[in-house]
Amino acid sequence: MSRYLAKRLFMAVLVLFGVSFATFIVGHLTGDPVALMAPENAPQEAKDELRRHLGLDQPLLTQYARFVGRALTGDLGHSFVQGTSVAGLVAERLPATLQLAFAGFVLSLLIAIPLGIIVALKRNTVWDFVVTALAMVGQSAPGFWIGLMLIAVFAVELRLLPVSGYGGFAYLVLPAITLALQSAARLTRLVRASMLEVLGADYVRTARSKGLRERAVLVVHTLRNAMIPVVTMAGLEFAELVSGAFITETIFAWPGVGRLAVTAVYQRDFPLVQGVVLFAAFAFVLINLLVDLLYVAIDPRVKLA
Amino acid sequence: MTSMRGAWTRRLFLFTSLTVAAALGAPAAGHAQGAPPVVIASSEDVISLDPHLLDSNNPTGSVIWSIFDSLVRRAPDGSPVPRLATSWERVDDVTWRFKLRDDVTFTNGEPFNAEAVKVNFARMDTAPFNTLQQLHDQTGLKEVRVVDDYTIDLVTEAPTVNMLYWLAEAFIAAPKYITDTPPDEAAVKPVGSGPYKLGSWSRGDRLTLVANESYWGEQPSAKEVVFRAIPEMSSRINELKAGTVDVVVGITPDVAGEVTSDVSDVVMNEGLRKMHMGISLNGEQPALKDPKVRQALNHAVDVPLMIEQLLGGSTSQLTSIVNPPNNNPALKPFAYDPEKAKALLAEAGFADGFPLTIQYSTRFAGGKEVSEVVASFLEPLGITSTIEAVELGQFRKELSAASLKGIYFQGWAALINPSVELVILTCGHVDNSSGYCNPDYDKLVKEASQTLDDEKRKALEFQAQEIVWNDAPWLYLWRLPNVFGISKRVAYDFRADNYLEPYLITVK
């Protein structure tokens, strides 16, 4: 197990290196942050000076080497635009992002798993048809539309909840529902399909023919096996939520990592782009590792080596 | 089974009512003591509270204007008004003398005096501040001389007419504090002498200002002001309608009608940004080098119709490259006259037209629509257009390099300062993205910027305006309309330059 973990950690470092190099090169090829930062009527000398000040006059590889050198000591540099430390800026956004990600994720599981199981058991009934159709709609309706509709009804018409912003529990409700509905729609269909596949498996037929009670067949034999693909998918969904839900954050003015990332890209704030991309990559690597460990817990046949 | 279901229903009901109670309780809690704060919603967040890193008018500029004072305030029409300076005079051609207020203290107790001005101006002239601060670059300021505690002389390299204009954006922070504090910290903990001081700031969400009780001027009507960052326009409008936001900045004209409700009104004014199709003289279409062709383009497009159809008549046509009240009133817009346009093209030797690329970026709303309409007006002249969207960073890069392909949708110089507005189109100027160059024009502009006599300068500026207008480096469009939303519980007179002065908001 510890050898496995060491191997995974080594891989993670390689992934982070690759990601940082790719973002660095691609980012720097897309445009000049100085053109975006300097005031419209700034003289050329001022722009050149700014370029020097930011270290952008150095060759690209020198800049990258400098970045890696600092990153290894834990210093991700300073944002070009805001002047403060990148690590600090990402850390500032983290609580809001994690709150929204957890709330949205838990809510989507609470919707998707029971619903998926029920429609799998009631296959080809009206319930199955209605839920599957709703899931299709949920999956194809754009997130911003769901968000705007929720705002129009609950915040503007009924004035039950705030329109947008970050604060107490009330502020979390609408964005969490917006995220959960999209993610739940995907997961419900997966739970249903996965349950149906397992329900048709030989070992389930065997379990039934042994005369086991239906509940035991479901919980012990079906559910556990059906959960493997669901855990994979849910892990990816969660990693995506943690690395920032840009559209939902934008509509609800939620101060999360997603908005930070997109703004940084638009402003060509290279150190900040590096910072958020590394954070997102790290979140994916970590959550994937947790998912793998979860496989072992769910399915004793899985061995990590 | 029934009882189980009953218990669940009860629990679910309890949960729902708790949720609703929490929901209702949370926004109300903030209003517990005193009058509710005035909430201003902008699309962007405040970037830095370092007064010398000011780089955008709103919200960063609005907050800096509230926390810090400058020597003079720029009135909405561009004229200078006393602020920390009580009066000023020109001692000689290159020296300005300012009398300063003697009753001002910074919020940390430091006194304001001539030395404070000297310290701040010196800081503005060092990196990285000198890349954003334009006082020294634009005025040629070379020496700050302390005459006595409350008198200061500003000496420039050459005579300048722009001193007062740029002083309005040169802010004075507590001198000892700003010198001793690391820039990282100064950027989040501002110490000034303005009508407000910083309450709290959570980046990406909201910034709260509270009235400065020791302020030397009149106490503001709004004791607490909150600047919120709400990137999505429809959410900003929804907040206004829900009564949770009082002022909304950054609304596009096409949705202005949605802003009015039982609690809110829409306010429009003509902004300072001069929207135009820049004409790239050194791009891929050599025909554009000919002034006749550029005039033909201007005659070919029905700008009043576009203002009516695309912008709901919310603004007016450009009549000069200088904003009112400093524009040359003798100049008139190019009339919509397709026949004349054809004749001019024929004179220039392009009777059959030519291919043309029209580019736009995401910087200004409606770029695509404007490009398409212009293209349709040019088509009858035989000018066949290709429309291209360019990503903003790339677009800015090409503007700086004056390397756009044909014509391009752009808004320039949100200023009320004839000297600065004119200098942009001089040969090789960094913002001269169309590559226009006329030595006669340059000579007039340079002469005007060093002519201290108001009447003489005005005459030179009028002459320069006339030359560039007829040379037509732009396809002239309109002044960018500003649309604001305001709740019925506050009153405020919006400025055209988008700075927002919360200390002038009245709570009814």
PDB file of C-alpha atoms in Angstrom, chain A residues 111-246:
ATOM      1  CA  ILE A 111     -30.878  13.302  -5.447  1.00  0.00           C
ATOM      2  CA  ALA A 112     -29.120  10.972  -7.876  1.00  0.00           C
ATOM      3  CA  ILE A 113     -28.518   7.784  -5.896  1.00  0.00           C
ATOM      4  CA  PRO A 114     -32.013   7.169  -4.493  1.00  0.00           C
ATOM      5  CA  LEU A 115     -33.631   8.312  -7.726  1.00  0.00           C
ATOM      6  CA  GLY A 116     -31.349   6.158  -9.878  1.00  0.00           C
ATOM      7  CA  ILE A 117     -31.996   3.074  -7.768  1.00  0.00           C
ATOM      8  CA  ILE A 118     -35.749   3.592  -7.705  1.00  0.00           C
ATOM      9  CA  VAL A 119     -36.074   4.027 -11.461  1.00  0.00           C
ATOM     10  CA  ALA A 120     -33.805   1.037 -12.084  1.00  0.00           C
ATOM     11  CA  LEU A 121     -36.080  -1.114  -9.944  1.00  0.00           C
ATOM     12  CA  LYS A 122     -39.176   0.323 -11.596  1.00  0.00           C
ATOM     13  CA  ARG A 123     -37.802  -0.006 -15.068  1.00  0.00           C
ATOM     14  CA  ASN A 124     -40.182   0.776 -17.936  1.00  0.00           C
ATOM     15  CA  THR A 125     -42.850   2.233 -15.682  1.00  0.00           C
ATOM     16  CA  VAL A 126     -44.164   5.794 -15.830  1.00  0.00           C
ATOM     17  CA  TRP A 127     -41.702   6.727 -13.043  1.00  0.00           C
ATOM     18  CA  ASP A 128     -38.771   5.506 -15.058  1.00  0.00           C
ATOM     19  CA  PHE A 129     -39.946   7.446 -18.080  1.00  0.00           C
ATOM     20  CA  VAL A 130     -40.584  10.683 -16.155  1.00  0.00           C
ATOM     21  CA  VAL A 131     -37.307  10.638 -14.227  1.00  0.00           C
ATOM     22  CA  THR A 132     -35.218   9.699 -17.242  1.00  0.00           C
ATOM     23  CA  ALA A 133     -36.863  12.453 -19.270  1.00  0.00           C
ATOM     24  CA  LEU A 134     -36.244  14.977 -16.482  1.00  0.00           C
ATOM     25  CA  ALA A 135     -32.632  13.863 -16.245  1.00  0.00           C
ATOM     26  CA  MET A 136     -32.269  14.391 -19.987  1.00  0.00           C
ATOM     27  CA  VAL A 137     -33.674  17.897 -19.634  1.00  0.00           C
ATOM     28  CA  GLY A 138     -31.469  18.606 -16.623  1.00  0.00           C
ATOM     29  CA  GLN A 139     -28.436  17.411 -18.485  1.00  0.00           C
ATOM     30  CA  SER A 140     -29.131  19.480 -21.567  1.00  0.00           C
ATOM     31  CA  ALA A 141     -30.398  22.670 -19.870  1.00  0.00           C
ATOM     32  CA  PRO A 142     -27.470  25.063 -19.556  1.00  0.00           C
ATOM     33  CA  GLY A 143     -26.396  25.811 -15.999  1.00  0.00           C
ATOM     34  CA  PHE A 144     -26.739  29.545 -16.415  1.00  0.00           C
ATOM     35  CA  TRP A 145     -30.361  29.120 -17.481  1.00  0.00           C
ATOM     36  CA  ILE A 146     -31.197  27.022 -14.419  1.00  0.00           C
ATOM     37  CA  GLY A 147     -29.453  29.612 -12.240  1.00  0.00           C
ATOM     38  CA  LEU A 148     -31.265  32.548 -13.793  1.00  0.00           C
ATOM     39  CA  MET A 149     -34.632  30.806 -13.461  1.00  0.00           C
ATOM     40  CA  LEU A 150     -34.004  30.045  -9.788  1.00  0.00           C
ATOM     41  CA  ILE A 151     -33.030  33.696  -9.202  1.00  0.00           C
ATOM     42  CA  ALA A 152     -36.101  34.972 -11.035  1.00  0.00           C
ATOM     43  CA  VAL A 153     -38.462  32.810  -8.962  1.00  0.00           C
ATOM     44  CA  PHE A 154     -36.935  32.588  -5.479  1.00  0.00           C
ATOM     45  CA  ALA A 155     -35.031  35.850  -5.237  1.00  0.00           C
ATOM     46  CA  VAL A 156     -36.824  38.413  -7.369  1.00  0.00           C
ATOM     47  CA  GLU A 157     -40.466  37.226  -7.312  1.00  0.00           C
ATOM     48  CA  LEU A 158     -40.768  35.541  -3.910  1.00  0.00           C
ATOM     49  CA  ARG A 159     -37.811  37.375  -2.305  1.00  0.00           C
ATOM     50  CA  LEU A 160     -37.136  34.297  -0.152  1.00  0.00           C
ATOM     51  CA  LEU A 161     -33.420  34.101  -0.908  1.00  0.00           C
ATOM     52  CA  PRO A 162     -30.712  36.590  -1.858  1.00  0.00           C
ATOM     53  CA  VAL A 163     -30.008  37.022  -5.578  1.00  0.00           C
ATOM     54  CA  SER A 164     -26.252  36.666  -5.352  1.00  0.00           C
ATOM     55  CA  GLY A 165     -23.219  37.160  -3.166  1.00  0.00           C
ATOM     56  CA  TYR A 166     -21.364  35.320  -0.457  1.00  0.00           C
ATOM     57  CA  GLY A 167     -22.509  35.207   3.140  1.00  0.00           C
ATOM     58  CA  GLY A 168     -24.542  32.902   5.329  1.00  0.00           C
ATOM     59  CA  PHE A 169     -26.377  29.706   4.489  1.00  0.00           C
ATOM     60  CA  ALA A 170     -29.070  31.587   2.558  1.00  0.00           C
ATOM     61  CA  TYR A 171     -26.527  32.681  -0.045  1.00  0.00           C
ATOM     62  CA  LEU A 172     -25.459  29.066  -0.610  1.00  0.00           C
ATOM     63  CA  VAL A 173     -28.897  27.619  -1.392  1.00  0.00           C
ATOM     64  CA  LEU A 174     -29.489  28.709  -4.998  1.00  0.00           C
ATOM     65  CA  PRO A 175     -25.959  28.186  -6.377  1.00  0.00           C
ATOM     66  CA  ALA A 176     -25.757  24.779  -4.685  1.00  0.00           C
ATOM     67  CA  ILE A 177     -29.075  23.731  -6.210  1.00  0.00           C
ATOM     68  CA  THR A 178     -27.945  24.987  -9.636  1.00  0.00           C
ATOM     69  CA  LEU A 179     -24.793  22.889  -9.487  1.00  0.00           C
ATOM     70  CA  ALA A 180     -26.534  19.874  -7.937  1.00  0.00           C
ATOM     71  CA  LEU A 181     -29.259  19.718 -10.583  1.00  0.00           C
ATOM     72  CA  GLN A 182     -26.788  19.479 -13.443  1.00  0.00           C
ATOM     73  CA  SER A 183     -24.563  16.979 -11.733  1.00  0.00           C
ATOM     74  CA  ALA A 184     -27.527  14.947 -10.411  1.00  0.00           C
ATOM     75  CA  ALA A 185     -28.963  14.638 -13.899  1.00  0.00           C
ATOM     76  CA  ARG A 186     -25.752  13.005 -15.135  1.00  0.00           C
ATOM     77  CA  LEU A 187     -25.364  10.773 -12.092  1.00  0.00           C
ATOM     78  CA  THR A 188     -28.990   9.592 -12.008  1.00  0.00           C
ATOM     79  CA  ARG A 189     -28.709   8.160 -15.496  1.00  0.00           C
ATOM     80  CA  LEU A 190     -25.442   6.490 -14.616  1.00  0.00           C
ATOM     81  CA  VAL A 191     -26.803   4.957 -11.381  1.00  0.00           C
ATOM     82  CA  ARG A 192     -29.807   3.641 -13.289  1.00  0.00           C
ATOM     83  CA  ALA A 193     -27.750   2.121 -16.088  1.00  0.00           C
ATOM     84  CA  SER A 194     -25.240   0.634 -13.702  1.00  0.00           C
ATOM     85  CA  MET A 195     -27.933  -0.867 -11.474  1.00  0.00           C
ATOM     86  CA  LEU A 196     -29.689  -2.407 -14.482  1.00  0.00           C
ATOM     87  CA  GLU A 197     -26.469  -3.984 -15.656  1.00  0.00           C
ATOM     88  CA  VAL A 198     -25.725  -5.515 -12.282  1.00  0.00           C
ATOM     89  CA  LEU A 199     -29.327  -6.630 -11.739  1.00  0.00           C
ATOM     90  CA  GLY A 200     -29.009  -8.713 -14.852  1.00  0.00           C
ATOM     91  CA  ALA A 201     -25.737 -10.307 -13.752  1.00  0.00           C
ATOM     92  CA  ASP A 202     -25.373 -14.042 -13.030  1.00  0.00           C
ATOM     93  CA  TYR A 203     -24.416 -13.585  -9.395  1.00  0.00           C
ATOM     94  CA  VAL A 204     -27.589 -11.620  -8.728  1.00  0.00           C
ATOM     95  CA  ARG A 205     -29.648 -14.381 -10.300  1.00  0.00           C
ATOM     96  CA  THR A 206     -27.734 -16.863  -8.124  1.00  0.00           C
ATOM     97  CA  ALA A 207     -28.364 -14.779  -5.029  1.00  0.00           C
ATOM     98  CA  ARG A 208     -32.053 -14.681  -5.786  1.00  0.00           C
ATOM     99  CA  SER A 209     -32.200 -18.402  -6.515  1.00  0.00           C
ATOM    100  CA  LYS A 210     -30.565 -19.056  -3.140  1.00  0.00           C
ATOM    101  CA  GLY A 211     -33.768 -17.570  -1.779  1.00  0.00           C
ATOM    102  CA  LEU A 212     -32.195 -14.428  -0.334  1.00  0.00           C
ATOM    103  CA  ARG A 213     -34.573 -11.651   0.575  1.00  0.00           C
ATOM    104  CA  GLU A 214     -34.840  -8.949  -2.079  1.00  0.00           C
ATOM    105  CA  ARG A 215     -33.423  -6.335   0.286  1.00  0.00           C
ATOM    106  CA  ALA A 216     -30.307  -8.439   0.881  1.00  0.00           C
ATOM    107  CA  VAL A 217     -29.911  -9.024  -2.832  1.00  0.00           C
ATOM    108  CA  LEU A 218     -30.108  -5.303  -3.428  1.00  0.00           C
ATOM    109  CA  VAL A 219     -27.885  -4.044  -0.656  1.00  0.00           C
ATOM    110  CA  VAL A 220     -25.248  -6.759  -0.490  1.00  0.00           C
ATOM    111  CA  HIS A 221     -24.987  -7.961  -4.059  1.00  0.00           C
ATOM    112  CA  THR A 222     -26.280  -5.266  -6.368  1.00  0.00           C
ATOM    113  CA  LEU A 223     -25.614  -1.866  -4.856  1.00  0.00           C
ATOM    114  CA  ARG A 224     -21.975  -2.390  -4.023  1.00  0.00           C
ATOM    115  CA  ASN A 225     -21.133  -3.619  -7.466  1.00  0.00           C
ATOM    116  CA  ALA A 226     -23.211  -1.000  -9.168  1.00  0.00           C
ATOM    117  CA  MET A 227     -21.426   1.754  -7.278  1.00  0.00           C
ATOM    118  CA  ILE A 228     -17.985   1.319  -8.875  1.00  0.00           C
ATOM    119  CA  PRO A 229     -18.653   3.336 -12.053  1.00  0.00           C
ATOM    120  CA  VAL A 230     -20.728   5.796 -10.023  1.00  0.00           C
ATOM    121  CA  VAL A 231     -17.813   6.451  -7.673  1.00  0.00           C
ATOM    122  CA  THR A 232     -15.530   7.108 -10.648  1.00  0.00           C
ATOM    123  CA  MET A 233     -17.951   9.543 -12.199  1.00  0.00           C
ATOM    124  CA  ALA A 234     -18.817  11.227  -8.883  1.00  0.00           C
ATOM    125  CA  GLY A 235     -15.107  11.678  -8.193  1.00  0.00           C
ATOM    126  CA  LEU A 236     -14.640  13.480 -11.501  1.00  0.00           C
ATOM    127  CA  GLU A 237     -17.705  15.627 -10.871  1.00  0.00           C
ATOM    128  CA  PHE A 238     -16.395  16.567  -7.450  1.00  0.00           C
ATOM    129  CA  ALA A 239     -12.919  17.384  -8.739  1.00  0.00           C
ATOM    130  CA  GLU A 240     -14.520  19.623 -11.336  1.00  0.00           C
ATOM    131  CA  LEU A 241     -16.561  21.400  -8.693  1.00  0.00           C
ATOM    132  CA  VAL A 242     -13.532  21.918  -6.453  1.00  0.00           C
ATOM    133  CA  SER A 243     -11.487  23.397  -9.287  1.00  0.00           C
ATOM    134  CA  GLY A 244     -14.190  26.030  -9.725  1.00  0.00           C
ATOM    135  CA  ALA A 245     -17.635  26.256 -11.262  1.00  0.00           C
ATOM    136  CA  PHE A 246     -17.092  29.378 -13.305  1.00  0.00           C
TER     137      PHE A 246
END
